[in-house]
Tab-separated table of C-alpha atoms in Angstrom:
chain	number	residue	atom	x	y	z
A	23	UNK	CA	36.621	-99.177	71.486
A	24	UNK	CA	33.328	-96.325	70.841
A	25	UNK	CA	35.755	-94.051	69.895
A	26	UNK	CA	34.174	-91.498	72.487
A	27	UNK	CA	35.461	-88.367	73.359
A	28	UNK	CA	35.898	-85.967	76.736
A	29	UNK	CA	32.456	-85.138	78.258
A	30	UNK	CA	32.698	-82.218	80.548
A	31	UNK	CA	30.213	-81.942	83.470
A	32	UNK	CA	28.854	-80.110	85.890
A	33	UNK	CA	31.145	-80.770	88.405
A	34	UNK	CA	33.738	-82.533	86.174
A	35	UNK	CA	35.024	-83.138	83.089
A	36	UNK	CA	35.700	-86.828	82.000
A	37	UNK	CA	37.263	-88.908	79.676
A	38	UNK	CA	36.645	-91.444	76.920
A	39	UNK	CA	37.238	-94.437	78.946
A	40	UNK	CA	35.087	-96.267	80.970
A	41	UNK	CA	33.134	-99.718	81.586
A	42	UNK	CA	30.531	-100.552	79.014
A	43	UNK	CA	27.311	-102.277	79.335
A	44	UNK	CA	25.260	-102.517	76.218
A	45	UNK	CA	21.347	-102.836	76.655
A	46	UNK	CA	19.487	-105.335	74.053
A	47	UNK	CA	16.143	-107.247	73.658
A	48	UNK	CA	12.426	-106.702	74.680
A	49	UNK	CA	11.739	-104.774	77.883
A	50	UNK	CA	11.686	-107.284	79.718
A	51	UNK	CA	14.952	-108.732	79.382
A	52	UNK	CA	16.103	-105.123	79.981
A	53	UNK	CA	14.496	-105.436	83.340
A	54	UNK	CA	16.463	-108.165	84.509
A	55	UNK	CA	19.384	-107.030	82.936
A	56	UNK	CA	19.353	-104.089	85.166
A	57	UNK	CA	18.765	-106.463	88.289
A	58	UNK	CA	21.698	-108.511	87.463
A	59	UNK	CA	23.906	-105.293	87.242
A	60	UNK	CA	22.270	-104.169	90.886
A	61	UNK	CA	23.472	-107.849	92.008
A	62	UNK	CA	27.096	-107.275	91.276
A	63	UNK	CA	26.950	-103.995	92.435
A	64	UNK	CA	27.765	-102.531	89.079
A	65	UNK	CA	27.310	-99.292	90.685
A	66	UNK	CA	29.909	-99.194	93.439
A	67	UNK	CA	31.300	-96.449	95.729
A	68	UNK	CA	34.156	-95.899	93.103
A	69	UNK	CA	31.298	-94.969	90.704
A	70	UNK	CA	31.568	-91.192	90.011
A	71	UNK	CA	29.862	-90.761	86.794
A	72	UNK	CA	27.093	-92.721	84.726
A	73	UNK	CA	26.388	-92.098	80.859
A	74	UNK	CA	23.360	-93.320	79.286
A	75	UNK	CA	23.548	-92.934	75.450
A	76	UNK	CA	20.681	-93.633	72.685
A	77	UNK	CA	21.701	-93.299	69.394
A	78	UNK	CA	18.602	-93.054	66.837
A	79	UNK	CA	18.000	-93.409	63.170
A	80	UNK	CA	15.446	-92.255	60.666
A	81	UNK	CA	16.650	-93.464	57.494
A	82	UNK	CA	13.573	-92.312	55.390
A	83	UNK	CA	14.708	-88.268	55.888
A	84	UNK	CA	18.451	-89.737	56.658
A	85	UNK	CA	17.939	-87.836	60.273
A	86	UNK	CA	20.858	-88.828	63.254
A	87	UNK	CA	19.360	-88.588	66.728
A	88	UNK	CA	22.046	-88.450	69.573
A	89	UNK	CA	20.704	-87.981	73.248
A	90	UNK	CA	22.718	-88.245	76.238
A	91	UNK	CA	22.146	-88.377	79.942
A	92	UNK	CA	24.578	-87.795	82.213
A	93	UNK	CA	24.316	-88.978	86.124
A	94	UNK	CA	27.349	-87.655	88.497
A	95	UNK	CA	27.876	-88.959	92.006
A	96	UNK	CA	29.710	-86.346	94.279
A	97	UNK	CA	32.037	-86.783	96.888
A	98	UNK	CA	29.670	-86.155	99.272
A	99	UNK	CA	27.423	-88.845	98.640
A	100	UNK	CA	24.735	-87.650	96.677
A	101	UNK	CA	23.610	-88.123	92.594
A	102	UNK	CA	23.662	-85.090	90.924
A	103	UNK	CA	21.727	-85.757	87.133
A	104	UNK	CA	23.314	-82.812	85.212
A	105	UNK	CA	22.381	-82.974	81.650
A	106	UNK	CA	20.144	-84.429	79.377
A	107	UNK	CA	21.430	-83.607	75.364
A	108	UNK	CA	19.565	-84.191	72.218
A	109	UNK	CA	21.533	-83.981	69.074
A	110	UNK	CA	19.713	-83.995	65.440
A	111	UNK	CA	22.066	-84.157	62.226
A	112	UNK	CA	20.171	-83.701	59.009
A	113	UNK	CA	21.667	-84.185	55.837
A	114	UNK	CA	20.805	-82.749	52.722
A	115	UNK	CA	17.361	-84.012	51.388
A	116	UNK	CA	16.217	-82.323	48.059
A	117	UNK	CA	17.802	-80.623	45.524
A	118	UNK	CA	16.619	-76.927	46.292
A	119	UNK	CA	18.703	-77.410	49.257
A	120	UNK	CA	21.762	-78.118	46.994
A	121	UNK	CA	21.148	-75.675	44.710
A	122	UNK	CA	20.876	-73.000	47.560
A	123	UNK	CA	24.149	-74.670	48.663
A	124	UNK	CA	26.082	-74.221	45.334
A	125	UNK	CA	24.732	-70.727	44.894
A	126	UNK	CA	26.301	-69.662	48.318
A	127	UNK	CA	29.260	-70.728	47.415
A	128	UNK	CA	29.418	-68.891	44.224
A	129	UNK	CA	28.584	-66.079	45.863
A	130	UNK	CA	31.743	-66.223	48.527
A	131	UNK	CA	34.014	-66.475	46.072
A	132	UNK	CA	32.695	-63.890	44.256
A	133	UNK	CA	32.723	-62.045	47.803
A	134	UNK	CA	36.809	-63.100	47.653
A	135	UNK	CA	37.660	-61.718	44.530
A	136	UNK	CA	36.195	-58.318	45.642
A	137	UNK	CA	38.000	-58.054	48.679
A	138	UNK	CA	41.374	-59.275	47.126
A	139	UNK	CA	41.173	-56.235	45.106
A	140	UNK	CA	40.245	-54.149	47.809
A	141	UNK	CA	43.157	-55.222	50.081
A	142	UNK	CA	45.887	-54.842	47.586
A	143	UNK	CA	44.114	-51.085	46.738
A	144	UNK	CA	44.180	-50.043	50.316
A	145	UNK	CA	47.028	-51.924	51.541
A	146	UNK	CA	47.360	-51.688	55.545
A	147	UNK	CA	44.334	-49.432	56.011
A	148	UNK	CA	42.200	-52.285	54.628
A	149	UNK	CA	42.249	-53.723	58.002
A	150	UNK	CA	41.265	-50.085	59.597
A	151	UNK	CA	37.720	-49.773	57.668
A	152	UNK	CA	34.582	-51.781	60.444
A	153	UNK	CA	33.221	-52.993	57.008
A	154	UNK	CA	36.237	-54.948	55.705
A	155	UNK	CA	36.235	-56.526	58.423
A	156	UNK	CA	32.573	-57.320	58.599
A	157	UNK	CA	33.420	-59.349	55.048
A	158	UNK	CA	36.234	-60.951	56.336
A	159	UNK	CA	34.425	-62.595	59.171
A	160	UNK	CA	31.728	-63.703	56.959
A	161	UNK	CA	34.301	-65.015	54.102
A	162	UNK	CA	36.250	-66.894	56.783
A	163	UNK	CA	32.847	-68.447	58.439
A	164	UNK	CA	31.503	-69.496	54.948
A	165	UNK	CA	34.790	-71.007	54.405
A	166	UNK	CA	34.743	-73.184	57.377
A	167	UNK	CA	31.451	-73.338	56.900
A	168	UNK	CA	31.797	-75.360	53.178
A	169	UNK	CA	35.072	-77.408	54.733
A	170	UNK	CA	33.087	-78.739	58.197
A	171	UNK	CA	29.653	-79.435	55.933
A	172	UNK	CA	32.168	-82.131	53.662
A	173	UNK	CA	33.617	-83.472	56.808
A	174	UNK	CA	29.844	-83.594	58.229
A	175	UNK	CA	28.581	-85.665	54.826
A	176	UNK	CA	31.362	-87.843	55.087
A	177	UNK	CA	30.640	-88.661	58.596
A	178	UNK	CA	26.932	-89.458	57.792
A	179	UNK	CA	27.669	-91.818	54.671
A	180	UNK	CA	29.858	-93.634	56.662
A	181	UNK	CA	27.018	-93.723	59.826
A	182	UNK	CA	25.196	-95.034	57.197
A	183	UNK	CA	26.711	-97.619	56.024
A	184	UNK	CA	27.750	-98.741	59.016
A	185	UNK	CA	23.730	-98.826	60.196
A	186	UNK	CA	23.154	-100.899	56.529
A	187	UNK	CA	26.161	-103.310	57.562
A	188	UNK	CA	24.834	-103.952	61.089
A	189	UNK	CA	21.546	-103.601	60.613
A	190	UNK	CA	21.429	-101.621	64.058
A	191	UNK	CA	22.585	-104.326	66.055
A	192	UNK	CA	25.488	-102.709	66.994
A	193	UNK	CA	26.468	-99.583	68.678
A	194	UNK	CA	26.920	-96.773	66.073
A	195	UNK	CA	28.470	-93.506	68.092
A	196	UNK	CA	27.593	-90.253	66.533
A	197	UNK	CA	29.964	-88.277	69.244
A	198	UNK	CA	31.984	-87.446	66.183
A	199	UNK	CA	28.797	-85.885	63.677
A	200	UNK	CA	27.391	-84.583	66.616
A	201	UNK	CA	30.981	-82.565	67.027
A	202	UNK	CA	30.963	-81.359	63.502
A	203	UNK	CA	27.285	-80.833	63.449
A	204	UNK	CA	27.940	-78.449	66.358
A	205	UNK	CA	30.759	-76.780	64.430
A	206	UNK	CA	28.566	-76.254	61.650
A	207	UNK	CA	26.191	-74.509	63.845
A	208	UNK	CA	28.563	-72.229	65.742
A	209	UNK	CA	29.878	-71.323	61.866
A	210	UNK	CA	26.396	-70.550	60.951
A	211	UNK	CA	25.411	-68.729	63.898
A	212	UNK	CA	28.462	-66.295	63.285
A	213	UNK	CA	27.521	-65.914	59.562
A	214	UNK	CA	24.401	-64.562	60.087
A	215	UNK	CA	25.962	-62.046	62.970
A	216	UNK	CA	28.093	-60.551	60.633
A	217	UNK	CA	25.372	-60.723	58.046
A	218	UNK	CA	22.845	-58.731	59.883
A	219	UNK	CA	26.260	-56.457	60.999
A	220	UNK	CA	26.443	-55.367	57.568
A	221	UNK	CA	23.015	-54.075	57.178
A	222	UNK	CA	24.470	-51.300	59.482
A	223	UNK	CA	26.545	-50.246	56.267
A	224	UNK	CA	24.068	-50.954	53.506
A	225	UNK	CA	21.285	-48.954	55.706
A	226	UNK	CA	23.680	-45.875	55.901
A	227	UNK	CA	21.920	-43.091	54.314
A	228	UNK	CA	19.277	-43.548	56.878
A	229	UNK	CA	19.271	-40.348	59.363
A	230	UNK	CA	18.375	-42.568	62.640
A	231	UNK	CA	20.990	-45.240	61.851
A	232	UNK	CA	23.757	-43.060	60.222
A	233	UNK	CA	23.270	-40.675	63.950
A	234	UNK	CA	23.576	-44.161	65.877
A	235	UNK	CA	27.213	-45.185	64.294
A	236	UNK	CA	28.391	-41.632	64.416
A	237	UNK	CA	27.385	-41.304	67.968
A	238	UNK	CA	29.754	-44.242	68.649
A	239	UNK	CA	32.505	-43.356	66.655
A	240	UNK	CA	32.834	-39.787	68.876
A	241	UNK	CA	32.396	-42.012	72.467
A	242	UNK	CA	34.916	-44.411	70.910
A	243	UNK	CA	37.518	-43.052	72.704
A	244	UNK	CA	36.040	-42.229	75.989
A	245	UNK	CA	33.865	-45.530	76.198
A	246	UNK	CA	37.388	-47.383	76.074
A	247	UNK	CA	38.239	-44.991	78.632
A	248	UNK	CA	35.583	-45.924	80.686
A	249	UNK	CA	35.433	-49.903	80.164
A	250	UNK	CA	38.871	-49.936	81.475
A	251	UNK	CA	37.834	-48.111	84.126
A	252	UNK	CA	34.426	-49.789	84.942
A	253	UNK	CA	36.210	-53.226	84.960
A	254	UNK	CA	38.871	-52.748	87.834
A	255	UNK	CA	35.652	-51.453	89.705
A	256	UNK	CA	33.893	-54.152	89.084
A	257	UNK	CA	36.913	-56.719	88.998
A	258	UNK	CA	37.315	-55.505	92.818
A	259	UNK	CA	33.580	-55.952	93.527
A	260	UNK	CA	33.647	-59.942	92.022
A	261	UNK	CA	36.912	-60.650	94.118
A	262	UNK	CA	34.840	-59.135	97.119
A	263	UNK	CA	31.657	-61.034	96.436
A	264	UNK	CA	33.283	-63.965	95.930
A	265	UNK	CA	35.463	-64.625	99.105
A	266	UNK	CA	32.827	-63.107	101.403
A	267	UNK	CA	30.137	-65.069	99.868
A	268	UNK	CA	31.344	-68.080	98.417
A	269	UNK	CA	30.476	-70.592	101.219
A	270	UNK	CA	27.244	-68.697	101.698
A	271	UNK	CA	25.402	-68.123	98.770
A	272	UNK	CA	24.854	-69.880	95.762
A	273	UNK	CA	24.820	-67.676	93.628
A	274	UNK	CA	28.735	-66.567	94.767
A	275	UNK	CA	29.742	-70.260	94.559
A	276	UNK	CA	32.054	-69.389	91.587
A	277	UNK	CA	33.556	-66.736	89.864
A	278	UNK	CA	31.528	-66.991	86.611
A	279	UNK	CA	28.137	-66.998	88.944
A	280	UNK	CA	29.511	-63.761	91.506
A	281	UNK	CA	29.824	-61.811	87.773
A	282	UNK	CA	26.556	-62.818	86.411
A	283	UNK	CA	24.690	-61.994	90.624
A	284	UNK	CA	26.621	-58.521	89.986
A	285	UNK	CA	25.257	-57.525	86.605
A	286	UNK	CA	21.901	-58.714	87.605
A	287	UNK	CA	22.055	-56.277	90.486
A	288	UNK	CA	23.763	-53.604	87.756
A	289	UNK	CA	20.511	-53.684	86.116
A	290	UNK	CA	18.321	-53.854	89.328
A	291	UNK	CA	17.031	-57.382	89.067
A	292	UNK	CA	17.998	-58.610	92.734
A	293	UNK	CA	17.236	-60.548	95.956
A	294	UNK	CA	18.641	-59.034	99.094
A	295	UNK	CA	16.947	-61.840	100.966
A	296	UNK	CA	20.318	-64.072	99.878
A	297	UNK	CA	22.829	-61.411	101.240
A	298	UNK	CA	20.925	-60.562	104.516
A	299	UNK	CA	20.399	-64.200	105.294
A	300	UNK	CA	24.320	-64.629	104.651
A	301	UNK	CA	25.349	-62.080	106.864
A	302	UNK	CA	22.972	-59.180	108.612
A	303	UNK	CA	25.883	-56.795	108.186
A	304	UNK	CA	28.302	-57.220	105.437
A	305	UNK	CA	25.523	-58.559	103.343
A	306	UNK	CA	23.601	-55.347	102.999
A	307	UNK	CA	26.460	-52.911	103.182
A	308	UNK	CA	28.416	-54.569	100.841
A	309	UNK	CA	25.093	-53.956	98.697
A	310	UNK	CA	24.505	-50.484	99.594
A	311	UNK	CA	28.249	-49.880	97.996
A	312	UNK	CA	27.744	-51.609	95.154
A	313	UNK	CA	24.875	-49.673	93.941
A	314	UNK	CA	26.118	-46.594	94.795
A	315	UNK	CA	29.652	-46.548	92.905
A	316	UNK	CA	28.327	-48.978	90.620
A	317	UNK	CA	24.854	-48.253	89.211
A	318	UNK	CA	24.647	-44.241	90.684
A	319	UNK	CA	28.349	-43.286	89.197
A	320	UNK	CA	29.617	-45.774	86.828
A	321	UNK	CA	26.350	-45.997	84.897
A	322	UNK	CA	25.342	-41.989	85.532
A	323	UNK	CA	29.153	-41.795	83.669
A	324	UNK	CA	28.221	-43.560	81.110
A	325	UNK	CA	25.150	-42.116	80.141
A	326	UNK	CA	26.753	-38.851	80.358
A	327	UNK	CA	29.399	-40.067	77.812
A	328	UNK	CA	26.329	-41.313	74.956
A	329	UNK	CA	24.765	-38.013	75.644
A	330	UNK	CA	27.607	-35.246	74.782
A	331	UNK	CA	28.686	-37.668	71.552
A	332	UNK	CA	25.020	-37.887	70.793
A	333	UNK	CA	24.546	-33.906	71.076
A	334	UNK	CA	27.699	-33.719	69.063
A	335	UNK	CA	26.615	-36.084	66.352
A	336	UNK	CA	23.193	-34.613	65.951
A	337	UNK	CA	24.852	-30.619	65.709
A	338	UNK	CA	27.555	-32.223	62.630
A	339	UNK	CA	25.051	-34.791	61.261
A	340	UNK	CA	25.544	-34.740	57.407
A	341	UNK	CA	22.242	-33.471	55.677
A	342	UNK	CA	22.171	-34.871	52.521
A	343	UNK	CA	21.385	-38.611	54.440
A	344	UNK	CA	17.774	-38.846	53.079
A	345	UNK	CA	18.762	-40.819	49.649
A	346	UNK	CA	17.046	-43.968	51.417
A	347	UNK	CA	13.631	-42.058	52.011
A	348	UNK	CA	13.923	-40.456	48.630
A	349	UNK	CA	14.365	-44.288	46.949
A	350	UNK	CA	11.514	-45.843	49.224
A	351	UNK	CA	9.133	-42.551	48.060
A	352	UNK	CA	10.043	-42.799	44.244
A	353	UNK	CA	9.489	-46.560	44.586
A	354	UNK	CA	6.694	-46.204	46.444
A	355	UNK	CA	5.452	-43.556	43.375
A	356	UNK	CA	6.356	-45.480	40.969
A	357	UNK	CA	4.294	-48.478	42.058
């Protein structure tokens, strides 16, 4: 009937249905409407999960407020309140803003014509160049980025009118332009990753930088070599973590936690207070090993594998980098 969607939890993911109690009138009447739901024990021991929703609406800047609280009752008998969610979808509200919009767009298809060319140039070792790719993901973002902004101003005129039909009197759910909102976000977010990626190419001819990417490219090999290497170590050291631990420590409660507790203690932020009070013995030995295989020989390894590619890299480096500093002191002249 809300058209809602699956909600997932803390401790569990739920779905769209549910029973429905809408909240209306002065503050009072909210009052006792609350005290008539305690009467017929709305709230029952079959109750595992309680959603309150506000929806909100500015329609002088045309701004969508979603927030969401989320109350889950455990099997054990006591109310957990998880999460508390505020979603804010803006539409466009000036014309510089569409401008800026239309410009983008020019420019990725601009962007698409040059790497059309490209790819029929280079064929198959199109895909083998770090900066091709860079330009795909940021094409392919954009993209989805232009298709998910429509579907997000189609969403809001409807809101809208729906909000002008009802006059607010009815419950509008924005579960849907909250949805693409987030997609539009995540899209974003990834756009300017790959963005700020490709300064790393357009700030080649700098010494620093151009000694950084060829120290990776000699420990690309060897730092695969490694990572396959440093994750059966530390693979075995979750798996023991986690069944020694699990009923124990919070921290080792799941899997996702044990790994995030182990690369705290990789990087020597730690509590052995948690492990001795869990066990006197297998607590601190099991702590003792992990630093010493972990952080004295995996990480020693690693550092050992940077240093011989960065050695490398600095005896081969290229010396006719300085074009950038020659620009920036001409420019700089020339001013």
């Amino acid at each position: 009937k809300l058209d809602t969607y699956i909600y997932i939890g803390q401790h569990e993911t739920y779905s769209g249905g549910g029973y429905i109690y809408e909240f209306r009138g002065r503050l009072l009447d909210l009052k006792s409407n609350l005290s008539r739901l305690h009467q017929l024990e709305w709230i029952d021991d079959e109750t595992r999960a309680i959603f309150i929703q506000l929806t909100l609406y500015n329609p002088n800047v045309q701004l969508f407020t979603s927030a969401t609280f989320l109350v889950e009752f455990l099997s054990t008998s006591s109310i957990s309140p998880t999460k508390l969610e505020f979603y804010s979808v803006l539409v466009f509200t000036s014309v510089l803003q569409l401008v800026c919009t239309i410009l983008y767009i020019i420019f990725i298809i601009y962007f698409i014509i040059i790497e059309i060319r490209l790819l029929f140039q280079l064929k198959l070792n199109y895909f083998c160049q770090f900066r091709s790719l860079i330009e795909l993901g940021i094409i392919v973002c954009s993209l989805r980025n232009v298709v998910v902004y429509l579907w997000r101003f189609q969403e809001c005129k409807r809101i809208s009118r729906s909000f002008k039909e009802t006059n607010g009197y009815v419950y509008i759910n924005l579960e849907f332009a909250v949805y693409a909102n987030d997609l539009l976000t995540f899209f974003l977010s990834f756009c300017c990753f790959f963005g700020t990626i490709k300064f790393i190419h357009l700030f080649r001819f700098n010494r620093r930088l151009s000694l950084f990417t060829e120290t990776l490219r000699y420990a690309r090999r060897e730092l695969i070599s490694f990572s396959m290497m440093f994750s059966i170590v530390f693979m075995s050291f979750l798996s023991l973590f986690y069944l020694l631990f699990v009923s124990r420590i919070s921290s080792c409660s799941s899997l996702l936690s044990s790994a995030q507790m182990l690369f705290e203690m990789t990087l020597m932020k730690f509590d052995t207070s948690e492990l001795i009070g869990a066990d006197v013995v297998i607590g601190p030995l099991c702590f003792s090993i992990f630093i010493l295989l972990v952080v004295f020989v995996c990480l020693s390894m690693f550092i050992s594998i940077i240093n011989d590619s960065f050695r490398y890299a600095r005896e081969n480096q290229i010396q006719d980098q300085d074009i950038l500093s020659f620009m920036l002191n001409n420019l700089l002249h020339w001013i």
